[in-house]
XYZ file of C-alpha atoms in Angstrom:
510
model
C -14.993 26.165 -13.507
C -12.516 29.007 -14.382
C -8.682 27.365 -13.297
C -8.143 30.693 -11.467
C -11.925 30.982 -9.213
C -10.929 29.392 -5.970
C -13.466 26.462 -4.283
C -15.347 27.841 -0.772
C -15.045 24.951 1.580
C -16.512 27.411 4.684
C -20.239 27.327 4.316
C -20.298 23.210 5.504
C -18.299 21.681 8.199
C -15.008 19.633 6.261
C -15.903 16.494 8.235
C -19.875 15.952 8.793
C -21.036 18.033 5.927
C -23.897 20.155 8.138
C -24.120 23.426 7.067
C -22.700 25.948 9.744
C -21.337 29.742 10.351
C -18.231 28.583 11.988
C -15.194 29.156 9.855
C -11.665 27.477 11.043
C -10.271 31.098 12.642
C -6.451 29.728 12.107
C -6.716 28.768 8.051
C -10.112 30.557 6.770
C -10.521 27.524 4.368
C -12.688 25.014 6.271
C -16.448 25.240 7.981
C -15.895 23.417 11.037
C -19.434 22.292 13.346
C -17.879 22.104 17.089
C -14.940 21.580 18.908
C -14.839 17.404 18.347
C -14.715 18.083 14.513
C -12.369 20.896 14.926
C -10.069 18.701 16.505
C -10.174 16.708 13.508
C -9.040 19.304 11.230
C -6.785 20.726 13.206
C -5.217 17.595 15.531
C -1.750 19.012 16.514
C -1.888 22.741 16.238
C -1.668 22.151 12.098
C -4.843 22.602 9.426
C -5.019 19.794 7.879
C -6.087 20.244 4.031
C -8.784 18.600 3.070
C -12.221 18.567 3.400
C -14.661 15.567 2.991
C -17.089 15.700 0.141
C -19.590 13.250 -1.198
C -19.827 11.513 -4.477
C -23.281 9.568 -5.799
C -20.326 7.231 -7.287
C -17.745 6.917 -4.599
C -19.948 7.715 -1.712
C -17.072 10.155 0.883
C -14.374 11.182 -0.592
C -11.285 13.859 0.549
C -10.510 16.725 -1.340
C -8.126 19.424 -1.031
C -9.111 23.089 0.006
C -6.099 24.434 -0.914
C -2.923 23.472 -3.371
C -0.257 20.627 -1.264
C 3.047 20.534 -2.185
C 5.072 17.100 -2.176
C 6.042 16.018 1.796
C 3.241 18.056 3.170
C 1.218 16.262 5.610
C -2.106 15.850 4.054
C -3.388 13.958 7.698
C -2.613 11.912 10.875
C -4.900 9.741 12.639
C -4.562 7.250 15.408
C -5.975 3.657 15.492
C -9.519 3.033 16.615
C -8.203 -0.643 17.653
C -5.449 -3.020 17.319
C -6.407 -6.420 16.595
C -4.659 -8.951 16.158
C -4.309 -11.585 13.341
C -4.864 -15.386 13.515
C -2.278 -17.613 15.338
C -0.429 -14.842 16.654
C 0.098 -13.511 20.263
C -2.849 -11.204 21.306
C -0.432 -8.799 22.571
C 2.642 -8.478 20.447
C 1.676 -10.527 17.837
C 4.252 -13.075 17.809
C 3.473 -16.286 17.079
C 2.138 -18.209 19.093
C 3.940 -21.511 20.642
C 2.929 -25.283 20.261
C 1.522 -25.477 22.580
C 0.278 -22.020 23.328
C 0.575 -20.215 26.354
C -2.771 -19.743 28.144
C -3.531 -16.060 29.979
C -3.572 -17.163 33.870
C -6.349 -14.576 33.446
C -8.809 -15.002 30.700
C -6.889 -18.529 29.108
C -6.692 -16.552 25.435
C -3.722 -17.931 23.585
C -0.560 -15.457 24.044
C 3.249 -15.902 23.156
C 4.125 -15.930 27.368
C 3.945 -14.595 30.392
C 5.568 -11.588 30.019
C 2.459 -10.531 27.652
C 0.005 -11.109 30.059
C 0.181 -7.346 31.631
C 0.220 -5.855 28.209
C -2.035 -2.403 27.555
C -3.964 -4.146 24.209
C -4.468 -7.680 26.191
C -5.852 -6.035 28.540
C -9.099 -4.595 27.369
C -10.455 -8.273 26.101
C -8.136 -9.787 29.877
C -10.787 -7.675 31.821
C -13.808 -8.338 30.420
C -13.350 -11.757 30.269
C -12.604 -11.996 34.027
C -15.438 -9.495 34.684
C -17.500 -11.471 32.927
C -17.074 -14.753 33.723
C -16.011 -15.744 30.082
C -12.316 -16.742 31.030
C -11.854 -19.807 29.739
C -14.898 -19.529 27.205
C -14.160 -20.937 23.499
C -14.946 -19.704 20.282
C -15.623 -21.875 17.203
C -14.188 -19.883 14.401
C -11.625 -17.059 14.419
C -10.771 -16.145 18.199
C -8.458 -13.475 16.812
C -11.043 -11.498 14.855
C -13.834 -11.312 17.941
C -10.662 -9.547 20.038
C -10.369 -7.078 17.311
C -14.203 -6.686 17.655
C -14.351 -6.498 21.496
C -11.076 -3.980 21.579
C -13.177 -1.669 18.669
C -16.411 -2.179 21.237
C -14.467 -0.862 24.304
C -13.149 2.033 22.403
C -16.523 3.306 21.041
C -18.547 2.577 24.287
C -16.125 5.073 25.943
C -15.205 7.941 23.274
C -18.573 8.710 21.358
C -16.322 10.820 18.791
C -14.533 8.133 18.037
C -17.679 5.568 17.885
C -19.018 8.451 15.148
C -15.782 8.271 13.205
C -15.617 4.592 12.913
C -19.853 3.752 12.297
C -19.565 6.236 9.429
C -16.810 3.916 7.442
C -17.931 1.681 4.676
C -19.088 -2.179 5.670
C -20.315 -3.872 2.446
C -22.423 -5.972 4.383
C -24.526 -6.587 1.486
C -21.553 -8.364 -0.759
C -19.974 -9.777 2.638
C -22.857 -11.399 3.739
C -23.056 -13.725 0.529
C -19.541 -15.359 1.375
C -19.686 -18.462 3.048
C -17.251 -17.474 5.547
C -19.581 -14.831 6.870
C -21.634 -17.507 8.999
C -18.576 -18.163 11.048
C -19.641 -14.199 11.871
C -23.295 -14.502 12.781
C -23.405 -17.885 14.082
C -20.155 -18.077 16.417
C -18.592 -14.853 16.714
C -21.048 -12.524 17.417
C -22.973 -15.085 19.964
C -19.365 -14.853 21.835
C -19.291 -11.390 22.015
C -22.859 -10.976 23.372
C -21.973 -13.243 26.054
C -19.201 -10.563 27.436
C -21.667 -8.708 28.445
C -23.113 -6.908 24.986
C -26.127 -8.417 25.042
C -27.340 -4.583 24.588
C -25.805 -4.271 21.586
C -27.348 -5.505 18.211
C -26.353 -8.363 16.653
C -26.515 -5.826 13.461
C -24.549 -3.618 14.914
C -21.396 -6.236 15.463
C -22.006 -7.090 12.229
C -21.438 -4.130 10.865
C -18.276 -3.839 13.104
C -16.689 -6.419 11.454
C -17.411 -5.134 7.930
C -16.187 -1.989 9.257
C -12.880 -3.933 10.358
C -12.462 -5.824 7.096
C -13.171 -2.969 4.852
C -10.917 -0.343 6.263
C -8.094 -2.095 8.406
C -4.148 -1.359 7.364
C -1.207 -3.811 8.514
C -0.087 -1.979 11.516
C 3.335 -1.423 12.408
C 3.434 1.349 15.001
C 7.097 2.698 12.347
C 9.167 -0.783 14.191
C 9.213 -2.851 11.407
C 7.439 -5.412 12.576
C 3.720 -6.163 11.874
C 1.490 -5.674 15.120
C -1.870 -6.438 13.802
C -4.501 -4.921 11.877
C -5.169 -1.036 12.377
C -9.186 0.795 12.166
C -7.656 4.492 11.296
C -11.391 5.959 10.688
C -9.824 9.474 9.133
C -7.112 7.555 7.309
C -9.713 4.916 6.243
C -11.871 7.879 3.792
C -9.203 8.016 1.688
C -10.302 6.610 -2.022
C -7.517 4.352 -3.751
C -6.265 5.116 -7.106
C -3.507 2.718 -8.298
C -1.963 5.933 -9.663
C -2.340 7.859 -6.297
C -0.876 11.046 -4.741
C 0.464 9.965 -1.045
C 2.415 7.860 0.953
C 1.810 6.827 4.398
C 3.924 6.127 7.078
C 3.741 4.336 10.939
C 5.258 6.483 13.501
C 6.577 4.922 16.800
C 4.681 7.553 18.067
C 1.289 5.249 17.513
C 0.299 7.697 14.509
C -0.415 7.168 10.741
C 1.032 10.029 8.061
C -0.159 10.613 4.965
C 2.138 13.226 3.400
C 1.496 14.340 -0.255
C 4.097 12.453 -2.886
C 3.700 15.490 -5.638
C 1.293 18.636 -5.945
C -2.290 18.186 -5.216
C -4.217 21.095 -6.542
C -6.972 22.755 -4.755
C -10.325 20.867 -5.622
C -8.398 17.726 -6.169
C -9.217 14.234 -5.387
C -6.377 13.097 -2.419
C -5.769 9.260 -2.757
C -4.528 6.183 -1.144
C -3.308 2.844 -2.617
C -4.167 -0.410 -0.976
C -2.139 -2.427 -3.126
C 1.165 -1.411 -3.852
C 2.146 -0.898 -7.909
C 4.246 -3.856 -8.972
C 1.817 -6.287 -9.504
C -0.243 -6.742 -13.098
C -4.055 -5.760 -13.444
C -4.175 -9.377 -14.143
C -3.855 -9.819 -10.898
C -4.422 -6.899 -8.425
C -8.142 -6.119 -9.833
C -9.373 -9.160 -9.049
C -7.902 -8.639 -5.216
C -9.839 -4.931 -5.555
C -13.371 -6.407 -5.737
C -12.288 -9.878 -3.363
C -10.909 -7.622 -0.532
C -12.469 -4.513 -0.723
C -15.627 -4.729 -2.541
C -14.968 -2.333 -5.059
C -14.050 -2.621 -9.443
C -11.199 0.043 -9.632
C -11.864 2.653 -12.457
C -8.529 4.384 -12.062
C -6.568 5.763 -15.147
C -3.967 2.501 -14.854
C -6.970 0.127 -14.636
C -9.487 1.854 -17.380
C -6.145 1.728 -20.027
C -5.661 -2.411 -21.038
C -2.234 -1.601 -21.359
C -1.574 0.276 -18.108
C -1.173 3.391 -19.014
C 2.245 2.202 -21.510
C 3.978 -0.185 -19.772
C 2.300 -3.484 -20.633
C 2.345 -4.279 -16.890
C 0.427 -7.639 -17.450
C 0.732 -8.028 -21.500
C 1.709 -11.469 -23.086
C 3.644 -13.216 -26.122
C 1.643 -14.341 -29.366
C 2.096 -17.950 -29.449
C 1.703 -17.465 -32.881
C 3.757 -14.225 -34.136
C 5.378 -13.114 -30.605
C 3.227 -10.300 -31.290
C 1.904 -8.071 -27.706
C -1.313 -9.780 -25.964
C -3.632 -6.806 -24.092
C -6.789 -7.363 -23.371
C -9.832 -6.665 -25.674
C -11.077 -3.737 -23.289
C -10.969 -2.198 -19.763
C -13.988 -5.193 -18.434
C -13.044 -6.775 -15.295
C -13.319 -10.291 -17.249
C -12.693 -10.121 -21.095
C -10.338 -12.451 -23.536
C -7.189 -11.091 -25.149
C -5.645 -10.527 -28.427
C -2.950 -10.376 -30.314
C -1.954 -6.701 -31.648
C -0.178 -8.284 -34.512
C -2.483 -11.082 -35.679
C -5.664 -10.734 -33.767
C -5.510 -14.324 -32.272
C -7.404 -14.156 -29.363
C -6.483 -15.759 -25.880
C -9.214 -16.548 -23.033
C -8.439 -14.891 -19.815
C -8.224 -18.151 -17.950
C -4.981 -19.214 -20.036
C -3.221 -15.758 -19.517
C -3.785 -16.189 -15.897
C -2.697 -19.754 -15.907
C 0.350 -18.765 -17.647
C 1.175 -15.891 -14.530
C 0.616 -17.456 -12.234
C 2.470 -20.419 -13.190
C 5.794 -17.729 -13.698
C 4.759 -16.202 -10.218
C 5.846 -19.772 -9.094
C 8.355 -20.011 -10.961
C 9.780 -16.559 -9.689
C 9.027 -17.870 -5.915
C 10.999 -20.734 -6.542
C 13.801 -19.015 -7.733
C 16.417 -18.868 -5.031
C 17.846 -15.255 -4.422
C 21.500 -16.901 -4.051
C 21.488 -17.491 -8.237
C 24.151 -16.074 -9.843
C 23.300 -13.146 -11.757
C 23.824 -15.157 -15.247
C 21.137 -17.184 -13.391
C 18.833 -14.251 -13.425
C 19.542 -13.359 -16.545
C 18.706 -16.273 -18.321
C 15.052 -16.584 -16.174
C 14.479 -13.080 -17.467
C 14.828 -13.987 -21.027
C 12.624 -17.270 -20.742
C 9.581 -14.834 -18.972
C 10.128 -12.857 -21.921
C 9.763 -15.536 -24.581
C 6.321 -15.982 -22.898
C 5.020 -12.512 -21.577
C 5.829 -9.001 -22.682
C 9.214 -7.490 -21.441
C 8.091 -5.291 -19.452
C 5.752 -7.423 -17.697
C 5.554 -6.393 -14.180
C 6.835 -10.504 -13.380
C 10.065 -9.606 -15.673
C 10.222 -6.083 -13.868
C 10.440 -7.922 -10.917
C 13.473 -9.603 -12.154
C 15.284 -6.845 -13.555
C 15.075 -5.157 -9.750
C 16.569 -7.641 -8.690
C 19.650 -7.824 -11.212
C 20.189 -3.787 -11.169
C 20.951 -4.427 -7.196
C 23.340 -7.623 -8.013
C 24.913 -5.483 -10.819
C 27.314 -3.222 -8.043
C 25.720 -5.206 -5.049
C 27.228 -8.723 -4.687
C 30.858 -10.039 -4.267
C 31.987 -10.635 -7.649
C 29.848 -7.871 -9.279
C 31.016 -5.095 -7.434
C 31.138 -1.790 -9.425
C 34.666 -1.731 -9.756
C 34.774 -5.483 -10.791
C 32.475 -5.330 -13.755
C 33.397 -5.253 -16.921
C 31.739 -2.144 -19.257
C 29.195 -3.829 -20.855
C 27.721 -4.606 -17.326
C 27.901 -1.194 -16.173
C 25.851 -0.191 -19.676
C 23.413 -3.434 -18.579
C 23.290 -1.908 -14.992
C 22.279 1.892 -16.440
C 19.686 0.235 -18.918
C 17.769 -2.067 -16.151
C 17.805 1.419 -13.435
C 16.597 3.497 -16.452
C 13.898 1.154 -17.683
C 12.859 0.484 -14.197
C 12.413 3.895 -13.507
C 10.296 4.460 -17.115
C 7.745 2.030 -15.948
C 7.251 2.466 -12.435
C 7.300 6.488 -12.736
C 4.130 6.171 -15.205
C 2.532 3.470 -12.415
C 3.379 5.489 -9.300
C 3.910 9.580 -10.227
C 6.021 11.187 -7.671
C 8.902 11.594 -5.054
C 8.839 7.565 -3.887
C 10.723 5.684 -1.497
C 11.560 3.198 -4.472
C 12.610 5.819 -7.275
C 14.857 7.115 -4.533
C 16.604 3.337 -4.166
C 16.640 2.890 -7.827
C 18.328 6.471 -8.603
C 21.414 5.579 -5.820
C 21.462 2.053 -8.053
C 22.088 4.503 -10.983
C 24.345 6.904 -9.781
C 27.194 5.052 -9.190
C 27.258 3.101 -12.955
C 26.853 6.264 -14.770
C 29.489 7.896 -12.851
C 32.255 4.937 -13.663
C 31.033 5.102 -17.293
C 31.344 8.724 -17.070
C 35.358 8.703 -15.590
C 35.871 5.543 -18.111
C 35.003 7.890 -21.279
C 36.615 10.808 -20.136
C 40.205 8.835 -19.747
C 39.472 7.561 -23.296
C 38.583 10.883 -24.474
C 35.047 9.630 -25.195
C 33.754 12.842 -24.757
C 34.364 16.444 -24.923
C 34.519 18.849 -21.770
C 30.986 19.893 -22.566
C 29.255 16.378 -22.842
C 31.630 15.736 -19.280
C 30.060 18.612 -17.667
C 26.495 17.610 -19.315
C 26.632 14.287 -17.221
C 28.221 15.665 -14.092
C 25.014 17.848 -13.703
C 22.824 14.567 -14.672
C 23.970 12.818 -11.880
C 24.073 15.685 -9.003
C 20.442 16.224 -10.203
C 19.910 12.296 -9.741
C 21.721 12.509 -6.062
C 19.413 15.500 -5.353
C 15.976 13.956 -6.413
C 16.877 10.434 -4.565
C 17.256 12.587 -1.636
C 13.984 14.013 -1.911
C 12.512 10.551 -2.068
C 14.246 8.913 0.781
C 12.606 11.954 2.967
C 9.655 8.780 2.858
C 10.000 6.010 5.301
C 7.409 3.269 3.996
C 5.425 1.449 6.272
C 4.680 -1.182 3.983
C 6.753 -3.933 4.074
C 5.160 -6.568 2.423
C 5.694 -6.246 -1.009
C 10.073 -6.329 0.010
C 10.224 -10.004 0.844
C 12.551 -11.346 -2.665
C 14.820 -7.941 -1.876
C 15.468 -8.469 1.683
C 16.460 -11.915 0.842
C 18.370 -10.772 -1.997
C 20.368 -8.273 0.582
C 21.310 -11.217 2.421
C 22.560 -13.463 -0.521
C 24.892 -10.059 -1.137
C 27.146 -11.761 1.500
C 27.371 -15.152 0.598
């Protein structure tokens, strides 16, 4: 199609897909069907820009009816449900006591009395009294038939929002050949047709939970603190691409945001990212097709090197030469660039996952020399920019300026150089991983601003450099202050993957 003919997105509604005469009267770009699906589109007195398309390959998909510049909301939803995960209070999600508090109510485990009143507890609280099913046990997983029963009360009372969520992806067919899946049909779903659903199929709750499994996010509600598991049904027809286009964030508000991380042009795919960029393929496609039922055919995971940055390459045992894998298969052996020796797949994940143990171990509290060294053993055994050495090396361009001892003004030059090296090589790799204004580029830039402006100062006094090259840098690193700005506009929700650098913080003061 000609790069200058614009898409027509009007003659079908954006969400449903039926054809229709109606034409969003506030943007012109979308068909919309009726008032529920114009809601949709329009949830706050704001178009949102996309529309949802179908692919023979992907199956729904969102795509942009008009070009999105970076921090423009591309959507907001609001969860479906709430449910909670195992061994954790049913209301705030605490965990729970030994032993655990009973509900004087409906005897479901919570963290105390002070939950027992709470406006998620509730919905399962009710029906159990109205029921008769207080004090009822399930074998199995109590905590996944709440999130069922809470998804049930929803959808029995809003039918817009039952059509949202019965429309997501399930994968029965691969989730019903786990063996985990006849804790499902022959203990949790009997329990939930004794609450008083005996009209609703037992196919029907299955599908609920493959709903639940396939599209729920860690919720957070923007506190912090993990709540549960979130059903967003708009959020959830996002696509992932490793190499993706968006961020989200949790408001306190109860909303999720997607907001667009660079430009996405008109007729553009808009994508999520379920897992977040700093672990290997070695790893993470593997989690792709256990988790979500799906081989990942993105850019990063169709290249065996990861697009340049040898994310999950290894060390010839026999020339030190770079190990890749022999193609983009999601099981293949590996070879040698230099020599050809090839390795079997099982060995190069034994060796990772023996480091990733070896990095767990590793207590944040080491000295940076401590780091140091750990970096350069990983690298006698996998390449050096592995994503387990990048790992490392975030860690040391934070000590480097960060800890007592290693402050900026206490290092000697050649730190300051080995501080600028780790934020630029950081920043090399991860920009080619994850495109865009990020929250992380933003952190990393700040770690490089202050080292290149001491270097700067130091050559100047020597007379290092001439005005010129002075006023070159001095309009580097104002640019670099600018764009980390930009990035930091992005509050991620995701806190998961900051577990080593929270702990590393705290070591800061010791």
């Amino acid at each position: 199609m000609n790069k200058d003919m614009k898409m027509d997105f009007t003659r079908t509604c954006f969400w449903c897909g039926v054809e229709t005469m109606e034409t969003c009267e506030d943007c012109g770009l979308v068909g919309v069907c009726g008032e529920n699906h114009r809601h949709i589109h329009r949830p706050s007195g704001t178009c949102l820009p996309f529309s949802v398309q179908h692919s023979d390959e992907k199956g729904r998909l969102l795509i942009a009816v008009r070009d999105i510049k970076p921090y423009q909301i591309v959507l907001t939803d609001r969860p479906a449900a709430v449910g909670p995960f195992p061994s954790t209070c049913l209301e705030c999600a605490a965990g729970l006591p030994e032993p655990s508090y009973l509900c004087s109510g409906c005897h479901l485990p919570l963290c105390g009395e002070g939950c027992e009143e709470g406006e998620r507890h509730k919905i399962e609280c009710k029906l159990l009294q109205k029921t008769g099913g207080g004090g009822k046990e399930v074998e199995g997983d109590m905590s996944a038939a709440v999130g069922v029963i809470r998804i049930l009360d929803n959808i029995r009372n809003n039918p817009d929002v039952m059509e949202m969520v019965l429309r997501l992806m399930d994968h029965l067919e691969e989730r019903r050949k786990e063996d985990i899946w006849s804790d499902v049909t022959e203990h949790l779903i009997p329990f939930v047709t004794s609450l008083g659903y005996e009209d609703v199929a037992p196919e029907l709750l299955e599908k609920i939970v493959g709903i639940i499994r396939t599209n729920s996010v860690k919720w957070s509600a923007g506190s912090g603190k993990i709540q549960g598991y979130a059903v967003c049904p708009v959020y959830a027809v996002l696509n992932h691409s490793c190499v993706n286009n968006t961020v989200d964030t949790q408001t306190q508000e109860g909303e999720i945001m997607v907001r667009a991380t660079m430009v996405i042009k008109q007729g553009e795919e808009i994508f999520t990212q379920y897992r977040g960029p700093t672990q290997g393929n070695i790893l993470r496609r593997q989690q792709f097709l256990d988790y979500w039922k799906f081989c990942c055919n993105c850019a990063r995971c169709s290249d065996p090197s990861e697009l340049g940055t040898m994310a999950s390459a290894g060390r010839c045992d026999e020339c030190g030469g770079t190990v890749l894998p022999v193609s983009s298969a999601m099981s293949c052996d590996w070879a040698c660039g230099g020599c050809g020796r090839l390795e079997t797949e099982e060995k190069m994940v034994a060796t990772v996952t023996r480091l990733q143990m070896c990095l767990d171990s590793f207590l944040p509290s080491q000295s940076p020399e401590a780091w140091e060294t750990l970096l350069t053993e990983f690298q006698a055994e996998v390449h050096e920019d592995h994503f387990l050495c990048m790992s490392i090396k975030r860690v040391l361009l934070a000590m480097y300026g960060g800890r007592e001892g290693y402050r900026l003004e206490q290092l000697p030059r050649h730190l300051i150089d080995r501080k600028i090296e780790l934020c630029r090589n950081y920043i090399s790799i991860f920009s080619r991983l994850e495109p865009g204004f990020r929250q992380w580029r933003g952190e990393v830039l700040e770690e490089l601003v202050g080292p290149l402006t001491v270097s700067m100062n130091q050559d100047m006094e020597n007379n290092n450099l001439t005005k010129m090259e002075y006023m070159m840098k001095i309009k580097e690193i104002v640019g670099l202050v600018k764009e980390a700005a930009k990035c930091r506009q992005f509050e991620e929700s995701n806190i998961a993957e900051k577990g080593l650098y929270k702990a590393l913080a705290q070591s800061f003061n010791t």
